[in-house]
Tab-separated table of C-alpha atoms and ligand atoms in Angstrom:
chain	number	residue	atom	x	y	z
A	1	MET	CA	-2.163	6.998	17.632
A	2	SER	CA	-3.979	4.391	15.687
A	3	ARG	CA	-3.551	4.032	11.807
A	4	ALA	CA	-6.912	5.349	10.811
A	5	ARG	CA	-6.835	8.321	13.011
A	6	ALA	CA	-6.242	11.717	11.439
A	7	LYS	CA	-4.027	14.501	12.426
A	8	THR	CA	-5.866	17.882	12.810
A	9	PRO	CA	-4.833	19.902	9.962
A	10	THR	CA	-2.797	22.833	11.213
A	11	GLY	CA	-3.566	25.448	8.247
A	12	GLY	CA	-0.131	24.068	6.767
A	13	ALA	CA	0.666	24.913	3.253
A	14	VAL	CA	0.346	22.628	0.362
A	15	LEU	CA	1.350	22.817	-3.322
A	16	VAL	CA	-0.793	21.173	-5.852
A	17	THR	CA	0.382	20.913	-9.361
A	18	GLY	CA	-2.145	20.770	-12.300
A	19	ALA	CA	-5.015	22.412	-10.252
A	20	SER	CA	-6.951	23.824	-13.204
A	21	SER	CA	-8.998	20.989	-13.589
A	22	GLY	CA	-10.017	17.099	-12.793
A	23	ILE	CA	-8.146	15.658	-9.868
A	24	GLY	CA	-5.916	18.623	-9.262
A	25	GLN	CA	-8.779	21.227	-8.941
A	26	ALA	CA	-10.629	18.823	-6.715
A	27	CYS	CA	-7.619	18.198	-4.389
A	28	ALA	CA	-7.088	22.139	-4.307
A	29	LEU	CA	-10.721	22.696	-2.925
A	30	ARG	CA	-10.579	19.705	-0.768
A	31	LEU	CA	-7.337	20.454	1.001
A	32	ASP	CA	-8.601	24.304	1.187
A	33	ARG	CA	-11.737	23.059	3.092
A	34	LEU	CA	-9.293	21.056	5.378
A	35	GLY	CA	-7.757	24.383	6.392
A	36	PHE	CA	-4.533	24.044	4.344
A	37	ARG	CA	-3.028	27.090	2.888
A	38	VAL	CA	-3.317	25.733	-0.863
A	39	PHE	CA	-0.882	26.890	-3.586
A	40	ALA	CA	-2.595	25.895	-6.679
A	41	GLY	CA	-0.331	25.396	-9.519
A	42	VAL	CA	-2.018	26.447	-13.009
A	43	ARG	CA	-0.719	27.385	-16.413
A	44	GLN	CA	-3.615	29.871	-17.328
A	45	VAL	CA	-4.625	32.838	-15.140
A	46	ALA	CA	-8.313	32.277	-15.676
A	47	ALA	CA	-7.979	28.703	-14.037
A	48	GLY	CA	-6.430	30.571	-10.971
A	49	ASP	CA	-9.142	32.834	-10.883
A	50	ALA	CA	-12.026	30.399	-11.229
A	51	LEU	CA	-10.274	28.428	-8.302
A	52	ARG	CA	-9.944	31.631	-6.122
A	53	ARG	CA	-13.699	32.307	-6.483
A	54	ALA	CA	-14.367	28.683	-5.605
A	55	ALA	CA	-12.145	28.400	-2.605
A	56	SER	CA	-11.350	30.413	0.664
A	57	ASP	CA	-9.081	33.466	0.485
A	58	ARG	CA	-6.410	31.360	1.746
A	59	LEU	CA	-5.971	29.712	-1.630
A	60	ALA	CA	-3.499	31.305	-3.812
A	61	PRO	CA	-2.779	30.215	-7.571
A	62	VAL	CA	0.637	30.062	-8.694
A	63	ALA	CA	1.715	30.111	-12.344
A	64	LEU	CA	3.487	26.695	-12.653
A	65	ASP	CA	4.396	24.586	-15.924
A	66	VAL	CA	6.041	21.714	-14.653
A	67	THR	CA	8.066	21.293	-17.757
A	68	ASP	CA	9.752	24.639	-17.637
A	69	ALA	CA	12.791	25.152	-15.146
A	70	GLY	CA	12.118	28.793	-14.937
A	71	SER	CA	8.606	28.449	-14.087
A	72	VAL	CA	9.266	25.673	-11.584
A	73	ARG	CA	12.032	28.173	-9.970
A	74	SER	CA	9.560	31.141	-9.964
A	75	ALA	CA	6.623	29.105	-8.464
A	76	VAL	CA	8.838	27.625	-5.577
A	77	ASP	CA	10.438	31.106	-5.121
A	78	ALA	CA	6.906	32.652	-4.618
A	79	VAL	CA	5.763	29.784	-2.259
A	80	THR	CA	8.793	30.039	-0.093
A	81	ALA	CA	8.155	33.927	0.056
A	82	ALA	CA	4.469	33.301	1.004
A	83	VAL	CA	5.111	30.548	3.484
A	84	GLY	CA	7.825	32.766	5.340
A	85	GLU	CA	5.195	35.698	5.335
A	86	ALA	CA	2.829	33.399	6.881
A	87	GLY	CA	5.296	32.479	9.584
A	88	LEU	CA	5.258	28.760	8.426
A	89	ALA	CA	8.536	26.896	8.703
A	90	GLY	CA	8.077	25.224	5.346
A	91	LEU	CA	5.531	22.971	3.401
A	92	ALA	CA	3.064	20.543	4.784
A	93	GLY	CA	2.795	18.834	1.340
A	94	LEU	CA	3.216	18.774	-2.372
A	95	VAL	CA	0.625	17.028	-4.644
A	96	ASN	CA	2.151	15.837	-7.927
A	97	ASN	CA	-0.690	15.617	-9.846
A	98	ALA	CA	-0.121	17.338	-13.397
A	99	GLY	CA	-0.429	14.875	-16.100
A	100	ILE	CA	-1.202	14.388	-19.796
A	101	THR	CA	-1.931	11.079	-21.906
A	102	VAL	CA	-0.284	10.387	-25.058
A	103	TRP	CA	-1.480	7.113	-26.777
A	104	GLY	CA	-1.383	5.269	-30.032
A	105	PRO	CA	0.297	2.129	-31.385
A	106	LEU	CA	4.046	2.417	-30.487
A	107	GLU	CA	4.953	1.719	-34.190
A	108	PHE	CA	3.732	4.995	-34.916
A	109	VAL	CA	3.852	7.148	-31.732
A	110	PRO	CA	6.305	10.180	-32.647
A	111	LEU	CA	9.100	10.490	-30.506
A	112	ASP	CA	8.722	13.930	-29.588
A	113	GLU	CA	5.097	13.094	-28.148
A	114	LEU	CA	6.717	10.070	-26.129
A	115	TRP	CA	9.216	12.646	-24.838
A	116	ARG	CA	6.350	15.296	-24.002
A	117	GLN	CA	4.579	12.487	-22.129
A	118	PHE	CA	7.741	11.985	-19.951
A	119	GLU	CA	8.487	15.370	-19.716
A	120	VAL	CA	5.289	16.366	-18.010
A	121	SER	CA	4.559	13.223	-16.063
A	122	VAL	CA	8.017	11.866	-14.963
A	123	PHE	CA	10.802	14.705	-15.330
A	124	GLY	CA	8.334	17.661	-14.431
A	125	GLN	CA	7.337	15.763	-11.376
A	126	LEU	CA	10.555	14.884	-10.153
A	127	ALA	CA	11.751	18.677	-11.122
A	128	VAL	CA	8.986	19.948	-8.803
A	129	THR	CA	9.775	17.567	-6.149
A	130	GLN	CA	13.488	18.367	-6.258
A	131	ALA	CA	12.776	22.010	-6.012
A	132	VAL	CA	10.175	21.827	-3.381
A	133	LEU	CA	12.219	19.285	-0.947
A	134	PRO	CA	13.981	21.995	1.309
A	135	LEU	CA	10.679	23.298	2.135
A	136	LEU	CA	8.951	19.824	2.833
A	137	ARG	CA	12.074	19.230	4.830
A	138	ALA	CA	11.796	22.469	6.771
A	139	GLY	CA	8.056	21.848	7.412
A	140	ARG	CA	8.385	17.908	7.675
A	141	GLY	CA	5.886	17.821	4.996
A	142	ARG	CA	4.743	14.979	2.846
A	143	VAL	CA	4.918	14.003	-0.955
A	144	VAL	CA	1.783	12.621	-2.582
A	145	ASN	CA	2.157	11.317	-6.204
A	146	ILE	CA	-0.936	10.694	-8.320
A	147	GLY	CA	-0.166	7.611	-10.179
A	148	SER	CA	-2.506	5.122	-12.153
A	149	LEU	CA	-3.470	1.469	-12.744
A	150	SER	CA	-1.565	2.161	-15.973
A	151	GLY	CA	1.694	1.940	-13.733
A	152	GLN	CA	0.815	-1.638	-12.925
A	153	VAL	CA	-0.496	-2.995	-16.155
A	154	ALA	CA	0.378	-1.574	-19.436
A	155	LEU	CA	-2.356	-1.890	-22.034
A	156	PRO	CA	-1.978	-1.855	-25.646
A	157	PHE	CA	-1.993	1.504	-27.351
A	158	TYR	CA	-1.672	3.290	-23.961
A	159	GLY	CA	2.125	2.372	-24.247
A	160	PRO	CA	3.511	5.893	-23.549
A	161	TYR	CA	1.086	6.677	-20.746
A	162	ALA	CA	2.002	3.447	-19.027
A	163	ALA	CA	5.674	3.702	-19.393
A	164	ALA	CA	5.289	7.003	-17.684
A	165	LYS	CA	3.221	5.921	-15.024
A	166	PHE	CA	5.638	2.902	-14.393
A	167	ALA	CA	8.495	5.227	-14.000
A	168	VAL	CA	6.380	7.286	-11.552
A	169	GLU	CA	5.797	4.004	-9.615
A	170	ALA	CA	9.762	3.515	-9.585
A	171	LEU	CA	10.670	7.010	-8.544
A	172	ASN	CA	7.790	6.914	-5.740
A	173	ASP	CA	9.172	3.625	-4.554
A	174	ALA	CA	12.895	4.946	-4.318
A	175	LEU	CA	11.898	8.318	-2.907
A	176	ARG	CA	9.573	6.870	-0.157
A	177	VAL	CA	12.764	5.119	1.211
A	178	GLU	CA	15.189	7.769	0.402
A	179	LEU	CA	13.304	10.301	2.488
A	180	ARG	CA	12.495	8.446	5.639
A	181	PRO	CA	15.345	9.655	7.570
A	182	TRP	CA	13.516	13.035	7.706
A	183	GLY	CA	10.394	11.664	8.406
A	184	ILE	CA	9.029	12.804	4.948
A	185	ARG	CA	6.217	10.498	4.113
A	186	VAL	CA	5.548	9.639	0.193
A	187	ALA	CA	2.360	8.267	-0.817
A	188	LEU	CA	0.967	6.996	-4.104
A	189	ILE	CA	-2.634	7.526	-5.175
A	190	ASP	CA	-3.709	4.826	-7.566
A	191	PRO	CA	-6.974	6.042	-9.255
A	192	GLY	CA	-9.204	3.811	-11.323
A	193	SER	CA	-11.014	5.749	-14.087
A	194	VAL	CA	-12.072	9.054	-12.863
A	195	ALA	CA	-14.237	11.497	-14.739
A	196	THR	CA	-12.106	14.370	-15.535
A	197	PRO	CA	-11.356	16.341	-18.822
A	198	ILE	CA	-8.392	14.040	-19.510
A	199	TRP	CA	-10.725	11.662	-21.474
A	200	GLU	CA	-12.029	14.457	-23.970
A	201	LYS	CA	-8.251	15.568	-24.237
A	202	THR	CA	-7.217	12.175	-25.043
A	203	LEU	CA	-9.766	11.529	-27.646
A	204	ALA	CA	-9.132	14.982	-29.197
A	205	ALA	CA	-5.538	14.086	-29.400
A	206	ALA	CA	-6.181	10.663	-30.883
A	207	ASP	CA	-8.389	12.241	-33.541
A	208	GLU	CA	-5.663	14.824	-34.411
A	209	ARG	CA	-3.134	11.613	-34.469
A	210	MET	CA	-5.299	9.935	-36.820
A	211	ARG	CA	-5.445	12.999	-39.153
A	212	GLU	CA	-1.699	13.443	-39.084
A	213	ALA	CA	-0.628	9.864	-39.084
A	214	PRO	CA	1.012	8.247	-42.263
A	215	PRO	CA	-1.582	5.980	-44.132
A	216	ALA	CA	0.078	2.751	-42.920
A	217	MET	CA	-1.167	3.403	-39.266
A	218	PRO	CA	-4.910	3.384	-39.889
A	219	ALA	CA	-4.401	0.562	-42.408
A	220	LEU	CA	-2.533	-1.602	-40.009
A	221	TYR	CA	-4.077	-0.702	-36.791
A	222	GLY	CA	-7.437	0.785	-37.645
A	223	PRO	CA	-10.061	-1.401	-36.050
A	224	ALA	CA	-8.029	-1.687	-32.831
A	225	ILE	CA	-7.591	1.926	-32.580
A	226	GLU	CA	-11.322	2.587	-32.982
A	227	GLY	CA	-11.769	-0.255	-30.217
A	228	VAL	CA	-9.455	1.456	-27.916
A	229	ARG	CA	-11.412	4.769	-28.520
A	230	ARG	CA	-14.569	3.160	-27.663
A	231	HIS	CA	-13.234	1.787	-24.697
A	232	ALA	CA	-12.006	5.105	-23.605
A	233	ARG	CA	-15.633	6.597	-24.146
A	234	ARG	CA	-17.011	3.702	-22.020
A	235	LEU	CA	-14.579	4.100	-19.354
A	236	ALA	CA	-15.170	7.967	-19.230
A	237	ARG	CA	-18.787	7.377	-18.605
A	238	ALA	CA	-18.267	4.758	-15.956
A	239	SER	CA	-15.860	6.996	-13.917
A	240	PHE	CA	-15.498	7.942	-10.279
A	241	PRO	CA	-15.771	11.675	-9.284
A	242	PRO	CA	-12.460	13.416	-8.704
A	243	ALA	CA	-13.631	14.218	-5.298
A	244	ASP	CA	-13.021	10.650	-4.219
A	245	VAL	CA	-9.667	11.064	-5.135
A	246	ALA	CA	-9.178	14.277	-3.526
A	247	ARG	CA	-10.550	12.504	-0.163
A	248	SER	CA	-7.622	10.074	-0.352
A	249	VAL	CA	-5.209	12.848	-1.078
A	250	GLY	CA	-6.594	14.582	2.134
A	251	ARG	CA	-6.139	11.232	4.036
A	252	ALA	CA	-2.551	10.863	2.846
A	253	LEU	CA	-1.555	14.185	3.950
A	254	THR	CA	-3.476	14.039	7.134
A	255	ALA	CA	-3.423	10.587	8.529
A	256	GLY	CA	-1.218	9.871	11.627
A	257	ARG	CA	0.360	7.058	9.908
A	258	PRO	CA	-0.247	7.728	6.132
A	259	ARG	CA	-0.345	4.357	3.704
A	260	ALA	CA	2.283	3.989	1.151
A	261	ARG	CA	-0.502	3.630	-1.389
A	262	TYR	CA	-4.160	4.476	-1.745
A	263	ARG	CA	-6.423	3.076	-4.238
A	264	VAL	CA	-9.275	5.012	-5.195
A	265	GLY	CA	-12.333	4.355	-7.569
A	266	GLN	CA	-11.960	0.391	-7.729
A	267	SER	CA	-14.650	-0.767	-10.219
A	268	ALA	CA	-15.032	-4.379	-11.364
A	269	GLN	CA	-13.019	-3.506	-14.441
A	270	THR	CA	-10.308	-1.945	-12.575
A	271	ARG	CA	-9.982	-4.885	-10.226
A	272	LEU	CA	-9.904	-7.128	-13.412
A	273	LEU	CA	-6.741	-4.922	-14.537
A	274	LEU	CA	-5.264	-5.351	-11.062
A	275	LEU	CA	-5.626	-9.033	-11.268
A	276	LEU	CA	-4.141	-9.153	-14.906
A	277	ALA	CA	-1.083	-7.422	-13.426
A	278	HIS	CA	-0.332	-10.313	-11.537
A	279	LEU	CA	-0.894	-13.082	-14.363
A	280	PRO	CA	2.032	-14.634	-15.928
A	281	PRO	CA	2.418	-12.487	-19.083
A	282	ARG	CA	1.387	-15.104	-21.864
A	283	LEU	CA	-1.889	-15.577	-19.960
A	284	ARG	CA	-2.368	-11.943	-19.479
A	285	ASP	CA	-1.402	-11.045	-23.134
A	286	GLY	CA	-4.005	-13.760	-24.142
A	287	VAL	CA	-6.836	-12.033	-21.900
A	288	ILE	CA	-5.977	-8.435	-23.232
A	289	ALA	CA	-5.670	-9.326	-26.672
A	290	ARG	CA	-9.317	-11.110	-26.770
A	291	THR	CA	-10.768	-7.749	-25.570
A	292	LEU	CA	-9.590	-5.926	-28.798
A	293	PRO	CA	-11.342	-6.017	-32.215
A	294	ARG	CA	-9.387	-8.135	-34.831
A	295	TYR	CA	-6.645	-6.519	-36.663
A	296	PRO	CA	-5.121	-6.448	-39.379
B	1	LIG	N1	-8.998	10.852	-14.971
B	1	LIG	C1	-8.507	9.481	-14.759
B	1	LIG	O1	-9.106	8.444	-15.055
B	1	LIG	C2	-6.997	9.294	-14.107
B	1	LIG	C3	-6.723	8.074	-13.752
B	1	LIG	C4	-5.429	7.650	-13.108
B	1	LIG	C5	-4.682	8.837	-12.814
B	1	LIG	N2	-4.850	9.745	-13.380
B	1	LIG	C6	-3.903	10.918	-13.347
B	1	LIG	O2	-4.409	12.175	-12.630
B	1	LIG	C7	-3.643	13.340	-12.981
B	1	LIG	C8	-4.849	14.355	-13.234
B	1	LIG	O3	-5.328	13.969	-14.463
B	1	LIG	P1	-6.851	14.396	-14.352
B	1	LIG	O4	-7.644	13.105	-14.997
B	1	LIG	O5	-7.384	15.333	-13.293
B	1	LIG	O6	-6.822	15.284	-16.053
B	1	LIG	P2	-6.890	16.684	-16.279
B	1	LIG	O7	-8.303	17.358	-15.855
B	1	LIG	O8	-6.529	16.748	-17.698
B	1	LIG	O9	-5.889	17.502	-15.431
B	1	LIG	C9	-4.457	17.421	-15.797
B	1	LIG	C10	-3.757	18.705	-15.381
B	1	LIG	O10	-2.470	18.750	-15.588
B	1	LIG	C11	-2.128	19.991	-15.793
B	1	LIG	N3	-0.976	20.170	-16.768
B	1	LIG	C12	-0.846	19.488	-18.071
B	1	LIG	N4	0.423	19.779	-18.415
B	1	LIG	C13	0.957	20.390	-17.634
B	1	LIG	C14	2.239	20.888	-17.494
B	1	LIG	N5	3.183	20.971	-18.444
B	1	LIG	N6	2.655	21.640	-16.311
B	1	LIG	C15	1.605	21.832	-15.161
B	1	LIG	N7	0.332	21.249	-15.353
B	1	LIG	C16	0.056	20.826	-16.509
B	1	LIG	C17	-3.462	20.419	-16.659
B	1	LIG	O11	-3.264	21.799	-16.905
B	1	LIG	P3	-3.837	22.779	-17.972
B	1	LIG	O12	-5.276	22.926	-17.949
B	1	LIG	O13	-3.217	23.895	-18.136
B	1	LIG	O14	-3.449	21.739	-19.231
B	1	LIG	C18	-4.299	20.115	-15.754
B	1	LIG	O15	-4.605	20.871	-14.675
B	1	LIG	C19	-2.611	12.758	-14.011
B	1	LIG	O16	-1.426	12.508	-13.573
B	1	LIG	C20	-3.240	11.604	-14.530
B	1	LIG	O17	-2.525	10.715	-15.058
B	1	LIG	C21	-6.087	10.334	-13.999
């Protein structure tokens, strides 16, 4: 079979985390259209109802907070029961998408916020993977992790988010080889900037951070923080649709020979970032520093 040729989806079952909005929602709907039986992980009932209205009656919302061990267990139990009732051997895929963005100058990032970033994007992701692996093994399923360019180059003031996405890269690389003996393929999706609610949430969180910050934070970093916020607003406007990411997720789940990494939505800016990732640190730092307003 050629590398590009796709397997015909067989109505296998997939679990998508963080399916209430953005990339996760687009993935749930795309995979539903491809014929998968989608279990859409959501934290709010209303989000599940909206998905159900937009999809075929195969799609089933599942209550899933990836940071809550009890919620992960209940979700996996519900998926296991439904997969069994449908006469399927196991899961055809897990899409690890749930994520948040914590940012700010590292000098002032509250450690519990850094912890929350890792809890959702790293520990939560691995917790779901661990819980679902028996089902994936039974169904010779695949794991698709949503990474980020921030997992390859850490920009100033995005330190917590980048640290979590670097960790996702590492877990993804290790898992890909560990699971080879069972034929469980692991792919990383690497989106550039995508038009999703994450930007508004990030800016709102930044406003809150500024309100709660000790006076020293705006005094020391004010112009730089404002520059990063302007940059985030620009990126949000110049973003790619989440459907582009969902298409790559569909390919990762259906291609005869899925790639280890899918890059999606590469603008000139994201290509520049990738280039920066490969520059010697001193050169890279100089280029990045020149994009920031002068501070202090
Ligand atoms: N947008 C981009 O430019 C971009 C670029 C590269 C990578 N990514 C990555 O893509 C993924 C999706 O982000 P997005 O842009 O689509 O943002 P989004 O619209 O804000 O979606 C984030 C999703 O994660 C869910 N979530 C948050 N905390 C959770 C938890 N504790 N348990 C379960 N679900 C939780 C949210 O659910 P609630 O609605 O319940 O909060 C929501 O469904 C993230 O991993 C992000 O890092 C995004």
